[in-house]
Amino acid sequence: MAARGVGLLTHLPLRAQRSQVLRPIHRLLSCPGTVAADARKEEQSSGSAETGSEDRTPKKRFSEVQKERREQAQRSVLIHFPNKISEKKFLKYLSQHGPINNHFFYESFGLYAVVEFCQKESVASLQSVTRTPSMGTEAAIPFRSRCFHLKLKNASNQTSEQSCITRSNQSPPSSKKLFELLCDAESIDDQLNTLLKEFQLTEENTKLRYFTCSLIEDIAAAYFPDCAVRPFGSSVNGFGKLGCDLDMFLDLDEIGKFSDHKTLGNFLMEFQVKNVPSERIATQKILSVIGECLDHFGPGCVGVQKILNARCPLVRFSHQASGFQCDLTTNNRIALKSSELLYIYGALDSRVRALVFSIRCWARAHSLTSSIPGAWITNFSLTMMVIFFLQKRSPPILPTLDYLKSLADAEDKCIIEGHNCTFVCDLNRIKPSGNTETLELLLKEFFEYFGNFAFNKNSINIRQGKEQNKPEPSPLHIQNPFETSLNISKNVSQSQLQKFVDLARESAWILHQEVNGHPSPSSKLWGLAALLLPSVAKNVSQTKRKKKKPASERVKNLLESIKSSSTENSTNTNGTRTVNTQT
Ligand code: GTP
Ligand code: MG
């Protein structure tokens, strides 16, 4: 996943000045991240951003959000149209097919509109009056999708009444903009919340993700009429950044469910099917055919690659109209369940998403993560590390997975491929944390905690919320929450882990200097901005390399001394920062 916008902060003007008065920010930015109405409600309810005292508005279950979004997507169409158009006329023209629930415009190789009708029949009505273009020398495949081109019959008539169309932004802020926003913030807590606000998926971007899945579902449905294509991963778990990939899986389980209803009387009816030697081969065959369909018939599906020999076979492609890089898998219900778990953790406390976004951006800025598969830490692993860290606070900010399992009722029971994936699905049944630590403190202590973590012997385990002995010798061991014998970070090399540890120690050191009134030499880059700047981290490590002890050891010693004197330290739990003038 690409975290555009944080990689190249080095040559930016140092215009923004740090505010002298550091005030607490009471802004609630936490929300399940998928339903705009919920997000708006939470932004309005001020006063609880920095504490565990959360907004008590009932939060939707993951399955409810998925269902609602899927239905919206199935009633929607995508229209590419010329720049010179009157929005009013455009909507009037479309409403001949039925009332429109909502719409938005965005730019991606041209101007597009996503229009959501109130009824599904309107889509069929629009398709019935749409023609397949004649292509001159080329030939068109007459595939009737929900993606259209709108052409003007009389361009001059339209331009005179052209309205100013507001385009929804689908990209993260530029490095320069982000840097300015961070430096203009009033406290480190404000910086973390600003970063979250700027990078999180917008309502429109989320809609576009569900819509893109439903377009792929239309294609797969030619073979498997009752299938569903569901988004998972960061598109739906609350931790997605603008620009992140779109993970989707072809769910064929609905087909199986259907047959349950037909087992009436003394007979059992089964389909005649083709057998293959294993589940994996079945998956490969299905994905291979769907990959071919996307390549040959899917409007705007380009660069289709069938990566069928991977541990989890997939089809990767770009969807031009939405601009998403898509990964399509099948048989991936555990990953969907992981997404639900992360959604719950992200929605439980407003600090979780802010911290995860900042750590992910920090990791990307220092090339600890990459969009290319390799020996790096993944965003998924980083999220697990933050969750684990928050489970270890006193009092804990997040409950353990075992606790969430203990709250589950019969309806929540979920066994997938023999793995117990049960946990409570109703967020409103989980008691909010009484912990009131600030984001600034949590950020600093995250770096200290993992800067000193005994990775050589301990495993990270969110199921129990405590370190366990490593069952195997991989440098980094993070237990897969559901397939508990697996390590989600098995790919991480010792050198990548060491890089993470060194950077965590350096970042803790930078933040500690700030808290004690010793900002970094380039003092206009403060707080999170200083941490995201690769050159700052490099300078710090270069300075340290000149001295005798290895950087990591000295920073470790320093951290030990910070810990022992932490009670004298200057961060209050209400988010205000005081400067120690004696140092
Ligand atoms: P970004 O795409 O980087 O924003 O984050 P992501 O959470 O979407 O990660 P990614 O696209 O790599 O993976 C998508 C989802 O697959 C994750 O959210 C997890 O649910 C699941 N997943 C990823 N890596 C692993 C892994 O190593 N083990 C398991 N069990 N699941 C994984
Ligand atoms: Mg992803």
Coordinates of C-alpha atoms and ligand atoms in Angstrom, one line a residue:
M1 CA 0.0 0.0 0.0
A2 CA 1.4 3.4 -0.9
A3 CA 1.3 6.1 1.7
R4 CA 1.6 8.9 -0.8
G5 CA 2.4 12.2 0.7
V6 CA 4.8 11.4 3.5
G7 CA 7.9 10.2 1.8
L8 CA 9.5 13.3 0.5
L9 CA 9.4 16.0 3.1
T10 CA 13.0 17.0 2.8
H11 CA 12.8 20.1 0.6
L12 CA 9.9 21.9 2.1
P13 CA 9.8 25.5 3.1
L14 CA 10.0 25.8 6.9
R15 CA 7.2 28.4 6.9
A16 CA 4.9 27.1 9.6
Q17 CA 5.9 28.1 13.1
R18 CA 5.2 26.1 16.2
S19 CA 2.6 27.7 18.3
Q20 CA 4.0 28.9 21.7
V21 CA 0.8 28.1 23.5
L22 CA 0.2 24.4 23.5
R23 CA -3.5 23.9 24.1
P24 CA -5.3 20.6 24.4
I25 CA -7.4 19.8 21.4
H26 CA -10.8 18.4 22.1
R27 CA -11.7 17.0 18.8
L28 CA -13.2 13.5 18.3
L29 CA -12.0 12.0 15.1
S30 CA -12.6 8.4 15.8
C31 CA -15.4 6.6 14.0
P32 CA -15.8 3.3 12.3
G33 CA -14.6 5.3 9.2
T34 CA -17.2 4.0 6.8
V35 CA -20.4 5.8 7.3
A36 CA -20.4 9.5 6.8
A37 CA -23.3 10.2 9.1
D38 CA -21.5 8.5 11.9
A39 CA -18.3 10.4 11.2
R40 CA -20.1 13.7 11.2
K41 CA -21.9 12.9 14.4
E42 CA -18.6 12.1 16.1
E43 CA -16.8 15.2 14.8
Q44 CA -19.6 17.3 16.3
S45 CA -19.5 15.7 19.7
S46 CA -16.5 17.5 21.1
G47 CA -14.9 17.0 24.5
S48 CA -13.8 13.4 24.5
A49 CA -11.0 13.1 22.0
E50 CA -8.1 12.6 24.3
T51 CA -9.6 10.4 26.9
G52 CA -11.2 7.1 27.2
S53 CA -14.6 8.7 27.7
E54 CA -16.2 8.0 24.4
D55 CA -19.2 9.2 22.5
R56 CA -22.1 6.9 23.4
T57 CA -23.8 7.1 20.1
P58 CA -24.6 3.5 19.1
K59 CA -22.1 2.3 16.6
K60 CA -23.0 0.1 13.7
R61 CA -21.8 -3.5 13.5
F62 CA -19.3 -4.3 10.7
S63 CA -21.8 -6.6 9.0
E64 CA -24.5 -3.9 9.0
V65 CA -22.1 -1.4 7.4
Q66 CA -21.1 -4.0 4.8
K67 CA -24.7 -4.8 4.0
E68 CA -25.7 -1.2 3.7
R69 CA -22.7 -0.2 1.6
R70 CA -23.2 -3.2 -0.7
E71 CA -26.8 -2.3 -1.4
Q72 CA -25.9 1.3 -2.1
A73 CA -23.2 0.1 -4.5
Q74 CA -25.6 -2.2 -6.4
R75 CA -27.9 0.8 -7.0
S76 CA -25.1 3.0 -8.3
V77 CA -23.6 3.7 -11.7
L78 CA -20.4 5.4 -12.9
I79 CA -20.5 7.9 -15.6
H80 CA -17.6 9.5 -17.4
F81 CA -18.6 12.8 -19.0
P82 CA -17.1 15.9 -20.7
N83 CA -15.9 18.8 -18.5
K84 CA -18.5 21.1 -20.0
I85 CA -21.7 20.0 -18.5
S86 CA -24.5 21.4 -16.4
E87 CA -24.8 19.5 -13.2
K88 CA -28.5 20.3 -13.0
K89 CA -29.3 19.1 -16.5
F90 CA -27.2 16.0 -16.0
L91 CA -29.1 15.0 -12.9
K92 CA -32.4 15.8 -14.5
Y93 CA -31.5 13.7 -17.5
L94 CA -30.6 10.7 -15.2
S95 CA -33.7 11.1 -13.0
Q96 CA -35.8 10.0 -16.0
H97 CA -34.8 6.5 -14.8
G98 CA -35.8 7.0 -11.3
P99 CA -35.1 9.2 -8.2
I100 CA -31.5 9.7 -7.3
N101 CA -30.4 9.1 -3.7
N102 CA -27.0 10.9 -3.9
H103 CA -24.1 11.5 -6.2
F104 CA -20.6 12.9 -6.3
F105 CA -18.0 13.9 -8.8
Y106 CA -14.3 13.1 -9.0
E107 CA -11.4 13.3 -11.3
S108 CA -9.3 10.4 -12.6
F109 CA -8.2 10.5 -16.2
G110 CA -11.3 12.7 -16.9
L111 CA -14.4 13.7 -14.9
Y112 CA -16.6 11.0 -13.4
A113 CA -19.8 10.9 -11.5
V114 CA -21.0 8.1 -9.2
V115 CA -24.7 8.3 -9.1
E116 CA -26.7 6.3 -6.6
F117 CA -30.3 5.7 -7.5
C118 CA -33.0 5.0 -4.9
Q119 CA -34.0 1.8 -6.7
K120 CA -32.0 -0.9 -8.4
E121 CA -34.5 -0.9 -11.3
S122 CA -33.3 2.5 -12.4
V123 CA -29.9 1.0 -13.3
A124 CA -31.6 -1.5 -15.6
S125 CA -33.7 1.3 -17.1
L126 CA -30.6 3.3 -17.9
Q127 CA -28.8 0.3 -19.3
S128 CA -31.9 -0.4 -21.6
V129 CA -31.5 3.0 -23.3
T130 CA -27.7 2.8 -23.6
R131 CA -26.0 1.7 -26.8
T132 CA -22.7 -0.1 -27.4
P133 CA -20.4 2.4 -29.2
S134 CA -19.3 1.7 -32.7
M135 CA -15.5 1.9 -32.7
G136 CA -14.6 2.6 -36.4
T137 CA -11.7 0.3 -37.2
E138 CA -11.7 -1.4 -33.8
A139 CA -14.4 -3.8 -32.5
A140 CA -16.2 -3.3 -29.1
I141 CA -17.0 -6.3 -26.8
P142 CA -20.7 -5.7 -26.1
F143 CA -20.5 -6.0 -22.4
R144 CA -23.3 -4.2 -20.6
S145 CA -21.7 -2.9 -17.4
R146 CA -22.7 -0.1 -15.0
C147 CA -19.9 2.2 -16.4
F148 CA -21.1 4.6 -19.0
H149 CA -19.8 7.5 -21.2
L150 CA -22.1 10.5 -21.5
K151 CA -21.8 12.4 -24.7
L152 CA -23.2 15.8 -25.5
K153 CA -25.5 16.1 -28.4
N154 CA -25.2 19.8 -28.4
A155 CA -22.1 21.1 -26.7
S156 CA -22.7 24.8 -27.1
N157 CA -26.1 24.6 -25.4
Q158 CA -24.5 23.0 -22.3
T159 CA -21.5 25.3 -21.9
S160 CA -23.7 28.4 -21.6
E161 CA -25.4 26.9 -18.5
Q162 CA -22.4 25.1 -17.1
S163 CA -22.3 25.0 -13.3
C164 CA -19.2 24.8 -11.2
I165 CA -19.0 21.1 -10.3
T166 CA -17.4 20.3 -7.0
R167 CA -15.0 17.4 -7.2
S168 CA -14.5 15.1 -4.3
N169 CA -10.9 14.7 -3.4
Q170 CA -9.6 11.1 -3.8
S171 CA -5.9 11.7 -2.9
P172 CA -4.0 12.3 0.3
P173 CA -2.4 15.7 0.8
S174 CA 0.9 16.5 -0.7
S175 CA 4.0 16.3 1.4
K176 CA 4.2 20.1 1.5
K177 CA 0.6 20.5 2.6
L178 CA 0.9 17.8 5.3
F179 CA 4.1 19.3 6.6
E180 CA 2.4 22.7 6.9
L181 CA -0.6 21.3 8.6
L182 CA 1.5 19.5 11.1
C183 CA 3.6 22.5 11.9
D184 CA 0.6 24.7 12.3
A185 CA -1.0 22.3 14.8
E186 CA -1.2 23.3 18.4
S187 CA 0.1 20.1 20.1
I188 CA 1.4 16.7 19.3
D189 CA -2.1 15.3 20.0
D190 CA -3.5 17.8 17.5
Q191 CA -0.8 16.7 14.9
L192 CA -1.9 13.0 15.2
N193 CA -5.5 13.9 14.8
T194 CA -4.7 16.2 11.9
L195 CA -2.8 13.4 10.1
L196 CA -5.8 11.1 10.7
K197 CA -8.2 13.6 9.3
E198 CA -6.2 14.3 6.2
F199 CA -5.3 10.7 5.3
Q200 CA -8.4 8.7 6.3
L201 CA -10.7 7.5 3.6
T202 CA -13.5 10.0 2.8
E203 CA -17.1 9.0 2.5
E204 CA -16.9 9.2 -1.3
N205 CA -13.7 7.2 -1.5
T206 CA -15.3 4.5 0.6
K207 CA -18.4 4.5 -1.6
L208 CA -16.1 4.2 -4.7
R209 CA -14.4 1.1 -3.1
Y210 CA -17.7 -0.7 -2.5
F211 CA -18.9 0.3 -5.9
T212 CA -15.7 -1.0 -7.6
C213 CA -16.2 -4.4 -5.8
S214 CA -19.8 -4.5 -7.1
L215 CA -18.6 -3.9 -10.7
I216 CA -16.3 -6.9 -10.3
E217 CA -19.1 -8.9 -8.8
D218 CA -21.2 -8.2 -12.0
I219 CA -18.5 -9.9 -14.0
A220 CA -18.0 -12.8 -11.7
A221 CA -21.7 -13.3 -11.5
A222 CA -21.7 -14.4 -15.2
Y223 CA -20.2 -17.7 -13.9
F224 CA -21.4 -17.7 -10.2
P225 CA -24.7 -15.9 -10.2
D226 CA -25.0 -15.8 -6.4
C227 CA -21.5 -14.8 -5.6
A228 CA -20.5 -11.6 -3.7
V229 CA -17.3 -9.6 -4.1
R230 CA -16.5 -8.1 -0.7
P231 CA -13.9 -5.5 0.2
F232 CA -11.7 -6.3 3.1
G233 CA -8.4 -5.1 4.6
S234 CA -7.7 -1.4 5.1
S235 CA -10.6 -0.3 2.7
V236 CA -13.1 -1.4 5.4
N237 CA -11.2 -1.8 8.7
G238 CA -11.0 1.9 9.5
F239 CA -7.2 2.1 9.0
G240 CA -7.2 2.8 5.2
K241 CA -5.4 5.8 3.9
L242 CA -6.4 7.6 0.7
G243 CA -4.5 5.9 -2.0
C244 CA -4.4 2.4 -0.3
D245 CA -5.0 -0.7 -2.4
L246 CA -8.4 -2.3 -2.7
D247 CA -8.4 -5.9 -1.3
M248 CA -11.5 -7.8 -2.4
F249 CA -12.5 -11.4 -2.2
L250 CA -14.9 -13.5 -4.2
D251 CA -17.3 -15.0 -1.8
L252 CA -18.8 -18.2 -3.1
D253 CA -20.2 -19.3 0.2
E254 CA -23.6 -17.6 -0.5
I255 CA -24.0 -20.3 -3.2
G256 CA -23.5 -23.1 -0.6
K257 CA -26.0 -21.4 1.8
F258 CA -28.7 -21.3 -0.9
S259 CA -28.7 -25.1 -1.2
D260 CA -29.4 -25.4 2.6
H261 CA -33.0 -24.2 2.0
K262 CA -33.6 -26.8 -0.6
T263 CA -33.1 -29.9 1.5
L264 CA -36.8 -30.6 1.9
G265 CA -38.4 -34.0 2.3
N266 CA -36.5 -37.3 2.0
F267 CA -34.3 -36.3 -0.9
L268 CA -31.1 -34.2 -1.0
M269 CA -30.4 -32.6 -4.3
E270 CA -26.8 -31.8 -5.3
F271 CA -25.3 -30.1 -8.3
Q272 CA -23.2 -32.2 -10.6
V273 CA -19.8 -30.6 -10.4
K274 CA -16.3 -31.0 -11.6
N275 CA -13.8 -32.2 -9.0
V276 CA -10.3 -31.1 -8.7
P277 CA -7.5 -32.5 -6.4
S278 CA -7.5 -29.7 -3.8
E279 CA -9.2 -26.5 -2.5
R280 CA -6.1 -24.6 -3.7
I281 CA -6.5 -25.9 -7.2
A282 CA -10.2 -25.0 -7.2
T283 CA -9.2 -21.5 -6.1
Q284 CA -6.6 -21.2 -8.8
K285 CA -9.0 -22.3 -11.5
I286 CA -11.7 -19.9 -10.4
L287 CA -9.4 -17.0 -10.2
S288 CA -7.8 -17.8 -13.5
V289 CA -11.1 -17.7 -15.3
I290 CA -12.2 -14.5 -13.5
G291 CA -8.8 -12.9 -14.3
E292 CA -9.4 -13.7 -18.0
C293 CA -12.9 -12.2 -17.9
L294 CA -11.6 -9.0 -16.2
D295 CA -8.8 -8.8 -18.8
H296 CA -11.1 -9.3 -21.8
F297 CA -14.4 -7.9 -20.8
G298 CA -14.0 -5.6 -17.7
P299 CA -14.2 -2.0 -18.7
G300 CA -11.3 -0.1 -17.3
C301 CA -9.6 -3.3 -15.8
V302 CA -6.0 -3.0 -17.0
G303 CA -2.7 -4.6 -16.2
V304 CA -4.4 -7.9 -15.1
Q305 CA -1.8 -10.3 -13.5
K306 CA -2.8 -13.7 -12.3
I307 CA -0.5 -14.5 -9.3
L308 CA -1.9 -18.0 -8.7
N309 CA 1.2 -19.6 -7.1
A310 CA 1.3 -17.2 -4.2
R311 CA 0.5 -18.5 -0.7
C312 CA -2.8 -16.8 -1.2
P313 CA -3.5 -16.9 -4.9
L314 CA -4.8 -13.6 -6.3
V315 CA -5.6 -11.6 -9.4
R316 CA -4.0 -8.1 -9.4
F317 CA -5.2 -5.3 -11.7
S318 CA -5.7 -1.6 -11.9
H319 CA -9.2 -0.2 -12.2
Q320 CA -8.8 2.8 -14.3
A321 CA -12.0 4.7 -13.6
S322 CA -11.6 4.5 -9.8
G323 CA -7.8 4.7 -9.8
F324 CA -7.6 1.7 -7.4
Q325 CA -4.9 -1.0 -7.4
C326 CA -7.0 -4.1 -6.8
D327 CA -6.2 -7.5 -5.4
L328 CA -8.9 -10.1 -5.9
T329 CA -8.7 -13.3 -3.9
T330 CA -11.2 -16.0 -3.1
N331 CA -11.8 -18.2 0.0
N332 CA -10.6 -15.5 2.3
R333 CA -13.1 -15.4 5.0
I334 CA -10.5 -15.3 7.8
A335 CA -9.1 -12.0 6.3
L336 CA -12.6 -10.6 6.3
K337 CA -13.0 -11.6 10.0
S338 CA -9.6 -9.9 10.7
S339 CA -10.9 -6.8 9.1
E340 CA -14.0 -6.9 11.3
L341 CA -11.8 -7.3 14.4
L342 CA -9.6 -4.3 13.4
Y343 CA -12.8 -2.3 12.7
I344 CA -14.0 -3.0 16.2
Y345 CA -10.6 -2.1 17.8
G346 CA -10.4 1.1 15.7
A347 CA -13.9 2.2 16.7
L348 CA -13.6 1.5 20.4
D349 CA -11.4 4.4 21.3
S350 CA -10.7 7.6 19.4
R351 CA -6.9 7.3 20.0
V352 CA -6.5 4.0 18.2
R353 CA -6.9 5.1 14.7
A354 CA -4.9 8.3 15.3
L355 CA -2.0 6.3 16.6
V356 CA -2.1 3.6 14.0
F357 CA -2.2 6.2 11.1
S358 CA 0.8 8.0 12.6
I359 CA 2.8 4.9 13.1
R360 CA 2.0 3.7 9.6
C361 CA 3.0 7.1 8.1
W362 CA 6.1 7.1 10.2
A363 CA 7.1 3.6 9.0
R364 CA 6.4 4.6 5.4
A365 CA 8.4 7.8 5.7
H366 CA 11.4 5.8 6.9
S367 CA 10.9 3.0 4.2
L368 CA 10.2 0.4 6.9
T369 CA 7.1 -0.5 4.9
S370 CA 6.9 -0.8 1.1
S371 CA 4.3 -1.5 -1.6
I372 CA 6.6 -4.2 -2.9
P373 CA 6.4 -7.6 -1.1
G374 CA 9.7 -8.4 0.7
A375 CA 11.4 -8.7 4.1
W376 CA 9.7 -5.5 5.4
I377 CA 7.1 -5.1 8.2
T378 CA 3.6 -4.8 6.8
N379 CA 0.9 -2.3 7.8
F380 CA -1.1 -5.2 9.1
S381 CA 1.7 -6.1 11.5
L382 CA 2.2 -2.5 12.6
T383 CA -1.5 -2.3 13.4
M384 CA -1.2 -5.4 15.5
M385 CA 1.8 -3.9 17.3
V386 CA -0.2 -0.8 18.2
I387 CA -3.2 -2.8 19.4
F388 CA -0.9 -5.0 21.5
F389 CA 0.8 -1.9 23.0
L390 CA -2.7 -0.3 23.8
Q391 CA -3.7 -3.6 25.5
K392 CA -0.6 -3.3 27.7
R393 CA -1.4 0.2 29.0
S394 CA -2.5 0.6 32.6
P395 CA -5.5 0.7 32.6
P396 CA -5.7 -1.0 29.2
I397 CA -7.0 1.1 26.3
L398 CA -8.1 -1.9 24.3
P399 CA -9.4 -5.3 25.5
T400 CA -7.7 -8.6 24.6
L401 CA -9.2 -10.8 21.9
D402 CA -9.9 -13.4 24.5
Y403 CA -12.0 -10.9 26.4
L404 CA -13.9 -10.0 23.2
K405 CA -14.5 -13.7 22.8
S406 CA -15.8 -14.0 26.3
L407 CA -18.5 -11.3 25.5
A408 CA -19.7 -13.2 22.4
D409 CA -23.2 -14.7 22.3
A410 CA -24.5 -17.6 20.2
E411 CA -25.1 -15.3 17.2
D412 CA -21.4 -14.3 17.2
K413 CA -20.1 -17.8 17.0
C414 CA -17.8 -18.1 14.0
I415 CA -15.7 -21.1 13.0
I416 CA -13.8 -20.8 9.7
E417 CA -11.8 -23.7 8.4
G418 CA -11.6 -25.2 11.9
H419 CA -10.4 -21.9 13.4
N420 CA -12.3 -20.3 16.2
C421 CA -12.9 -16.7 15.0
T422 CA -15.6 -15.9 17.6
F423 CA -15.7 -12.5 19.2
V424 CA -18.4 -10.0 20.2
C425 CA -19.7 -8.2 17.1
D426 CA -21.8 -5.6 18.8
L427 CA -19.4 -2.8 19.7
N428 CA -21.9 -1.2 22.0
R429 CA -21.5 -4.1 24.4
I430 CA -17.8 -3.4 25.0
K431 CA -17.1 -1.1 28.0
P432 CA -15.0 2.0 27.1
S433 CA -11.6 2.3 28.7
G434 CA -11.0 4.5 31.7
N435 CA -7.5 5.3 30.5
T436 CA -7.0 9.0 29.9
E437 CA -3.4 9.1 28.5
T438 CA -2.7 11.6 25.7
L439 CA -1.7 10.7 22.2
E440 CA 1.6 12.4 22.7
L441 CA 2.4 10.2 25.6
L442 CA 1.2 7.1 23.8
L443 CA 3.3 7.9 20.7
K444 CA 6.4 8.4 22.8
E445 CA 5.8 5.3 24.9
F446 CA 5.1 3.2 21.8
F447 CA 8.5 4.0 20.5
E448 CA 10.1 3.3 23.9
Y449 CA 8.2 0.1 24.4
F450 CA 9.2 -1.4 21.0
G451 CA 12.6 0.2 21.2
N452 CA 13.2 -2.1 24.2
F453 CA 11.1 -5.1 23.3
A454 CA 12.8 -8.5 23.7
F455 CA 12.1 -9.5 20.1
N456 CA 14.7 -12.2 20.4
K457 CA 12.6 -14.2 22.9
N458 CA 9.1 -12.8 22.9
S459 CA 6.1 -13.0 20.6
I460 CA 3.3 -10.4 20.3
N461 CA -0.1 -11.8 21.0
I462 CA -3.3 -9.7 20.9
R463 CA -5.4 -12.7 21.8
Q464 CA -4.0 -12.7 25.4
G465 CA -2.5 -9.2 25.4
K466 CA 0.8 -10.3 26.8
E467 CA 4.2 -11.4 25.5
Q468 CA 4.7 -15.1 25.1
N469 CA 7.8 -17.1 24.4
K470 CA 8.5 -17.3 20.6
P471 CA 7.4 -20.7 19.3
E472 CA 9.8 -20.4 16.3
P473 CA 13.0 -18.4 15.6
S474 CA 11.7 -15.8 13.1
P475 CA 13.2 -12.3 14.1
L476 CA 9.7 -10.9 14.6
H477 CA 6.9 -13.0 15.8
I478 CA 3.3 -11.7 15.8
Q479 CA 0.8 -14.4 16.4
N480 CA -2.0 -14.6 13.8
P481 CA -5.1 -13.8 15.9
F482 CA -7.2 -16.6 14.4
E483 CA -4.8 -19.1 12.8
T484 CA -2.8 -19.1 16.1
S485 CA 0.0 -21.4 14.9
L486 CA 1.0 -18.8 12.2
N487 CA 3.2 -15.8 12.4
I488 CA 1.9 -12.8 10.4
S489 CA 5.4 -11.3 10.2
K490 CA 7.4 -14.4 9.3
N491 CA 8.7 -12.5 6.3
V492 CA 10.5 -9.8 8.3
S493 CA 14.3 -10.1 8.3
Q494 CA 16.6 -9.4 11.2
S495 CA 18.0 -6.3 9.5
Q496 CA 14.6 -4.9 8.9
L497 CA 13.6 -5.5 12.5
Q498 CA 16.8 -3.9 13.7
K499 CA 16.1 -0.9 11.5
F500 CA 12.6 -0.6 13.1
V501 CA 14.1 -0.9 16.6
D502 CA 16.8 1.8 15.9
L503 CA 14.2 4.2 14.4
A504 CA 11.8 3.6 17.3
R505 CA 14.6 4.4 19.8
E506 CA 15.6 7.5 17.8
S507 CA 12.0 8.7 17.6
A508 CA 11.5 8.2 21.3
W509 CA 14.7 10.2 21.9
I510 CA 13.5 13.0 19.6
L511 CA 10.1 13.2 21.4
H512 CA 11.8 13.0 24.8
Q513 CA 14.0 16.0 23.8
E514 CA 10.9 17.9 22.8
V515 CA 9.0 17.2 26.0
N516 CA 12.0 18.5 28.0
G517 CA 12.3 21.7 26.0
H518 CA 15.1 20.6 23.7
P519 CA 13.6 20.5 20.2
S520 CA 15.7 19.1 17.4
P521 CA 18.2 21.6 15.8
S522 CA 15.8 22.2 12.9
S523 CA 13.3 23.3 15.5
K524 CA 10.6 24.4 13.2
L525 CA 10.1 20.7 12.5
W526 CA 8.5 19.7 15.7
G527 CA 6.7 16.7 17.1
L528 CA 5.3 14.4 14.5
A529 CA 6.7 16.5 11.6
A530 CA 10.2 15.9 12.9
L531 CA 9.6 12.2 13.2
L532 CA 8.3 11.9 9.6
L533 CA 11.3 13.7 8.2
P534 CA 13.8 11.0 7.0
S535 CA 16.7 13.5 7.1
V536 CA 16.1 14.2 10.8
A537 CA 16.3 10.6 11.7
K538 CA 19.4 10.2 9.5
N539 CA 21.1 13.3 11.1
V540 CA 20.3 12.0 14.6
S541 CA 21.9 8.6 13.8
Q542 CA 24.8 10.2 12.0
T543 CA 25.6 12.4 15.0
K544 CA 25.4 9.4 17.2
R545 CA 27.6 7.3 15.1
K546 CA 30.5 9.7 15.7
K547 CA 30.5 8.8 19.4
K548 CA 31.9 5.6 20.8
K549 CA 28.9 3.4 21.8
P550 CA 26.6 2.0 19.1
A551 CA 23.6 4.2 18.5
S552 CA 21.1 1.7 19.6
E553 CA 22.9 1.1 22.9
R554 CA 23.2 4.7 23.8
V555 CA 19.6 5.4 23.0
K556 CA 18.6 2.4 25.0
N557 CA 20.6 3.7 28.0
L558 CA 19.0 7.1 27.6
L559 CA 15.6 5.5 27.5
E560 CA 16.3 3.6 30.7
S561 CA 17.1 6.8 32.4
I562 CA 14.0 8.5 30.9
K563 CA 11.9 5.7 32.3
S564 CA 13.3 6.0 35.8
S565 CA 12.7 9.8 35.8
S566 CA 9.4 9.6 34.0
T567 CA 7.4 10.6 37.1
E568 CA 9.1 14.0 37.0
N569 CA 8.2 14.3 33.4
S570 CA 6.2 17.0 31.8
T571 CA 3.2 15.5 29.9
N572 CA 0.0 15.8 31.8
T573 CA -2.8 13.4 31.1
N574 CA -5.1 16.2 30.0
G575 CA -3.0 16.8 26.9
T576 CA -1.3 20.1 27.9
R577 CA 2.4 20.3 27.6
T578 CA 4.6 22.1 30.0
V579 CA 8.3 22.8 29.3
N580 CA 10.9 22.0 31.9
T581 CA 13.0 25.2 32.0
Q582 CA 15.7 23.7 34.3
T583 CA 17.2 21.3 31.7
Ligands
GTP1 P1 -2.7 -1.6 3.4 O1 -3.2 -2.3 2.2 O2 -1.2 -1.7 3.5 O3 -3.3 -0.3 3.7 O4 -3.2 -2.5 4.7 P2 -4.1 -3.8 4.7 O5 -4.5 -4.1 6.1 O6 -5.1 -3.7 3.6 O7 -3.0 -4.9 4.3 P3 -2.9 -5.9 3.0 O8 -3.4 -5.2 1.8 O9 -1.4 -6.3 3.0 O10 -3.7 -7.1 3.5 C1 -5.1 -7.1 3.5 C2 -5.7 -7.9 4.6 O11 -5.2 -9.2 4.5 C3 -5.2 -7.4 6.0 O12 -6.0 -6.4 6.5 C4 -5.4 -8.7 6.8 O13 -6.7 -8.9 7.2 C5 -5.0 -9.7 5.8 N1 -3.5 -10.0 5.9 C6 -2.5 -9.4 5.4 N2 -1.4 -9.9 5.7 C7 -1.7 -11.0 6.4 C8 -0.9 -12.1 7.0 O14 0.3 -12.1 7.0 N3 -1.6 -13.0 7.7 C9 -2.9 -13.0 7.7 N4 -3.6 -14.0 8.3 N5 -3.7 -12.1 7.2 C10 -3.1 -11.1 6.5
MG2 MG -4.7 -3.6 1.6

